CSV table of N, CA and C in Angstrom, one decimal:
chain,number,residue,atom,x,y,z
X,158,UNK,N,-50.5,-15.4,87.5
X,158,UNK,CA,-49.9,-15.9,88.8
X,158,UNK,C,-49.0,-17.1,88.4
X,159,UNK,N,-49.7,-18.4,88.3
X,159,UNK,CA,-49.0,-19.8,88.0
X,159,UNK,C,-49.6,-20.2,86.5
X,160,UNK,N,-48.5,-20.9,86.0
X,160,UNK,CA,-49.0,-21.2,84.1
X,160,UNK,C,-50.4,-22.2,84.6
X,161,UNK,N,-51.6,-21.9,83.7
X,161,UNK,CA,-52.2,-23.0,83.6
X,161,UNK,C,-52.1,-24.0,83.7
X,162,UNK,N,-53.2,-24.9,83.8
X,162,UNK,CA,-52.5,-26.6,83.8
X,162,UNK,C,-52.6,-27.0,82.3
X,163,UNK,N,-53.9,-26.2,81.9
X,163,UNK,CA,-54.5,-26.6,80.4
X,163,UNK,C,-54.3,-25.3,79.6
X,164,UNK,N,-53.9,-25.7,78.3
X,164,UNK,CA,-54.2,-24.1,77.1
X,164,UNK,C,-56.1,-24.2,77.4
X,165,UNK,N,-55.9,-22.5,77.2
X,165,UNK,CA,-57.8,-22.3,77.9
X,165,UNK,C,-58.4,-22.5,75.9
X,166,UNK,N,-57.5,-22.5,75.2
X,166,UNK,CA,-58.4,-22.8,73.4
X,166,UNK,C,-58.5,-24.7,73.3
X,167,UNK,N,-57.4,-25.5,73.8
X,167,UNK,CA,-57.5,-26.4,73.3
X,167,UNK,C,-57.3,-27.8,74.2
X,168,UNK,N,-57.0,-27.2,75.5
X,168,UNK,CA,-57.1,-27.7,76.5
X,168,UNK,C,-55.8,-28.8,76.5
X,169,UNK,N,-55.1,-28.8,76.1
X,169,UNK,CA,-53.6,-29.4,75.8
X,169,UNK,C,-53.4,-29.3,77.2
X,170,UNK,N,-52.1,-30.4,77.8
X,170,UNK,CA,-51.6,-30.7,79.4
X,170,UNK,C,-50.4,-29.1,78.6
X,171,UNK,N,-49.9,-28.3,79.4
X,171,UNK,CA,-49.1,-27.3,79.4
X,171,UNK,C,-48.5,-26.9,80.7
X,172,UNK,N,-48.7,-27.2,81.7
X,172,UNK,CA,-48.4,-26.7,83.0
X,172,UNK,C,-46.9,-28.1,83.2
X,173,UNK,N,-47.1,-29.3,82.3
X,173,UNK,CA,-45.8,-30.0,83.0
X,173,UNK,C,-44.4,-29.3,82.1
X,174,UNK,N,-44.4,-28.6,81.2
X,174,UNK,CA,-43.2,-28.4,80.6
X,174,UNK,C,-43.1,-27.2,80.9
X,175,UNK,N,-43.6,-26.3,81.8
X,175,UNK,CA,-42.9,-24.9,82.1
X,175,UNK,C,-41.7,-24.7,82.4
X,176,UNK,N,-41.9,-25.3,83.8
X,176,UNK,CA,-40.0,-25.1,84.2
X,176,UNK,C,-39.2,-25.4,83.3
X,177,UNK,N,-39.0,-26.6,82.5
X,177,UNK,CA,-38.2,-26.7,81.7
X,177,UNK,C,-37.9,-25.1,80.7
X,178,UNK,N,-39.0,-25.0,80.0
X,178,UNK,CA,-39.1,-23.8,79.3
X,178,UNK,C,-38.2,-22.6,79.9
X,179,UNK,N,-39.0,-22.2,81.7
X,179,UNK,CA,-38.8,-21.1,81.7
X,179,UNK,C,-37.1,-21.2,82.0
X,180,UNK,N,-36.5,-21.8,82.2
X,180,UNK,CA,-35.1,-22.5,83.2
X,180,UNK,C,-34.4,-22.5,81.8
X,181,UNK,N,-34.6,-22.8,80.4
X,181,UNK,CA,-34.2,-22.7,79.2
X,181,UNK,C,-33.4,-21.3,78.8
X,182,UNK,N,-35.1,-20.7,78.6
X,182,UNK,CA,-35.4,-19.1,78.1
X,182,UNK,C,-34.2,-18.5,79.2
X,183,UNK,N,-34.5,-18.5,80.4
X,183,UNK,CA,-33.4,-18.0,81.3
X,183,UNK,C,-32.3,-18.2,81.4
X,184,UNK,N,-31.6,-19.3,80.4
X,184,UNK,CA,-29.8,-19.6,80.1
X,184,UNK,C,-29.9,-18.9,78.9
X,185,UNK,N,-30.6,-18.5,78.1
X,185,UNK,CA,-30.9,-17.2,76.9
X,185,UNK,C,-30.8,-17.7,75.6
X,186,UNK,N,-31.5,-19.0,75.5
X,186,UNK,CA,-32.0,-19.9,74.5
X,186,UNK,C,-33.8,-19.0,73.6
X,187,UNK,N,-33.4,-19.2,72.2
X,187,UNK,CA,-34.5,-18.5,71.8
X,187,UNK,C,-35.9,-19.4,72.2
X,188,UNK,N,-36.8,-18.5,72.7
X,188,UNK,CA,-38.1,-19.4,73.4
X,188,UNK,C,-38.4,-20.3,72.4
X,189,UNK,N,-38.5,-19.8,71.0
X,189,UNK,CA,-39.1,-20.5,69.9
X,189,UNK,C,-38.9,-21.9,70.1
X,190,UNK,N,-37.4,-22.0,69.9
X,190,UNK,CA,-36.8,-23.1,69.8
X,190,UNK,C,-37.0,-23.9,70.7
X,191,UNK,N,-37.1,-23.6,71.8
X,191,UNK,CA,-37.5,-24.3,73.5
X,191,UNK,C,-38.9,-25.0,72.9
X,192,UNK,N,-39.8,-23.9,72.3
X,192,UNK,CA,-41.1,-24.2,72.8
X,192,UNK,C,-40.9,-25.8,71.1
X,193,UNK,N,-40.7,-25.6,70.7
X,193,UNK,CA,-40.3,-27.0,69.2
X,193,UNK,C,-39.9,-27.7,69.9
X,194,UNK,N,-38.6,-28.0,70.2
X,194,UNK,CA,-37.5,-28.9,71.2
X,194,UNK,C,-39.2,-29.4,72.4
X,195,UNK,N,-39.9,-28.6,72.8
X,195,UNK,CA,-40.8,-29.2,74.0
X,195,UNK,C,-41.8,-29.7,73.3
X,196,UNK,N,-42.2,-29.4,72.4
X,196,UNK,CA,-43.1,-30.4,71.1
X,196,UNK,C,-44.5,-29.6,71.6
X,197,UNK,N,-44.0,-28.1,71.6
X,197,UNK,CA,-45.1,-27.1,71.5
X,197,UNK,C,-45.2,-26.6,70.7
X,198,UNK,N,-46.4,-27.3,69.7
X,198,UNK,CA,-46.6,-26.7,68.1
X,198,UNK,C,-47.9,-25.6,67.7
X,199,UNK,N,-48.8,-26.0,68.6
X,199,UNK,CA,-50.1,-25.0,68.4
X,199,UNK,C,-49.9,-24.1,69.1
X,200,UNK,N,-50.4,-22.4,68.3
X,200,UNK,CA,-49.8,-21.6,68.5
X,200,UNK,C,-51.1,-21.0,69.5
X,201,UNK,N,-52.0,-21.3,69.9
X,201,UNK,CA,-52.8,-20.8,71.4
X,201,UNK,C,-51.9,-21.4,72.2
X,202,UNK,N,-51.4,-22.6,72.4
X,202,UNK,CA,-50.6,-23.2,73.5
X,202,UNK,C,-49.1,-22.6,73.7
X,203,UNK,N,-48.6,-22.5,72.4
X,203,UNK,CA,-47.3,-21.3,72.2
X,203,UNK,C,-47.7,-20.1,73.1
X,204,UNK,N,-48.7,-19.0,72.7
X,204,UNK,CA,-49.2,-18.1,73.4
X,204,UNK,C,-49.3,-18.3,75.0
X,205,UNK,N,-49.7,-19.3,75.6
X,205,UNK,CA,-49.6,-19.5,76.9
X,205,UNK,C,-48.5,-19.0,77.5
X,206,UNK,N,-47.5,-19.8,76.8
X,206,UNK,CA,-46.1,-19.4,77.4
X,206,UNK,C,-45.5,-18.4,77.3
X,207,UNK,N,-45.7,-17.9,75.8
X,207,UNK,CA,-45.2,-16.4,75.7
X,207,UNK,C,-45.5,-15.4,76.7
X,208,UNK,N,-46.6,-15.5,76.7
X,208,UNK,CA,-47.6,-14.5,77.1
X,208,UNK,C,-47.4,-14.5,79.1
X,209,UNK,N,-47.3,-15.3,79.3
X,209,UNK,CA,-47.6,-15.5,80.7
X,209,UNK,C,-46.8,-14.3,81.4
X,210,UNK,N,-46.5,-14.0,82.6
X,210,UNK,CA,-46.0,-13.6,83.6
X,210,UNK,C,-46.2,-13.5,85.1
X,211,UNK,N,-45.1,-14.2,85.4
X,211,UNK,CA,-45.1,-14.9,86.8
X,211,UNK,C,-45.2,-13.7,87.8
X,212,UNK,N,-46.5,-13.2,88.6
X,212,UNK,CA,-46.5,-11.9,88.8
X,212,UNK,C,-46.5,-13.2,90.7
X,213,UNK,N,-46.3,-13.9,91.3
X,213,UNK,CA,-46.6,-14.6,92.2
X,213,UNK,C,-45.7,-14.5,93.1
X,214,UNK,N,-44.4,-13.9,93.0
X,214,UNK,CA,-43.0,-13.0,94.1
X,214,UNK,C,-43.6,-11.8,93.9
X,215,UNK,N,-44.4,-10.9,92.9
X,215,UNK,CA,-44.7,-9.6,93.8
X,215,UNK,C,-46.1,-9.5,94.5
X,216,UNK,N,-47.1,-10.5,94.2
X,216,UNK,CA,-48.3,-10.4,95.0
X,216,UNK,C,-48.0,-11.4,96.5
X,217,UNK,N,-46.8,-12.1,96.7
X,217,UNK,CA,-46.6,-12.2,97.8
X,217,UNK,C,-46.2,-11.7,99.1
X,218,UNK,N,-45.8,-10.6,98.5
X,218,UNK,CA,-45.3,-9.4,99.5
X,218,UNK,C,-46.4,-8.5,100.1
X,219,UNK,N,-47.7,-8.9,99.5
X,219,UNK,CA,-48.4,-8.4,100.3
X,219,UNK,C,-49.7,-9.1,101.2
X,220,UNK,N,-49.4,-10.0,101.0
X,220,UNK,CA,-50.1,-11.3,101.6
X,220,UNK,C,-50.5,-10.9,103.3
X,221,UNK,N,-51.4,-10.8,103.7
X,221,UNK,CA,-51.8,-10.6,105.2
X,221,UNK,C,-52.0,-11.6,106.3
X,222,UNK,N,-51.1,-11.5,107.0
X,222,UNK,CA,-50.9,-13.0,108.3
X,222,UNK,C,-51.9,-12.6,109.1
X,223,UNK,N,-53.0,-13.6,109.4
X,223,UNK,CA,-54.0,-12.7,110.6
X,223,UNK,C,-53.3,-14.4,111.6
X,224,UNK,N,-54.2,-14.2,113.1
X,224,UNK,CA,-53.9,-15.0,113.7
X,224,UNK,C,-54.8,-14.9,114.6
């Protein structure tokens, strides 16, 4: 859904440099290089990022309004 706040191997802060990342990756910069340039060197914390996907625009489309 939303990036972690912590890598779940080493518990590194990871959740403040996403946007930067993902706002990077998306002008079509190689992630690698993003994740060096962000001074993301351990590669469970690299994996975070890679790995992730923001699935949180399609599980809101089904969200149920009670009242």
């Amino acid at each position: 859904m939303i990036i972690p706040i912590r890598c779940f191997t080493c518990g590194a802060l990871i959740a403040d440099k996403w946007s930067k990342f993902a706002e990077r990756v998306a002008k079509g910069e190689d992630p690698a290089k993003v994740l060096d340039d962000l001074g993301v060197r351990r590669y469970c914390c690299r994996r975070m990022f890679l790995s992730h996907v923001d699935l949180i625009d399609i599980v809101i489309k089904y969200e149920v309004y009670t009242q």
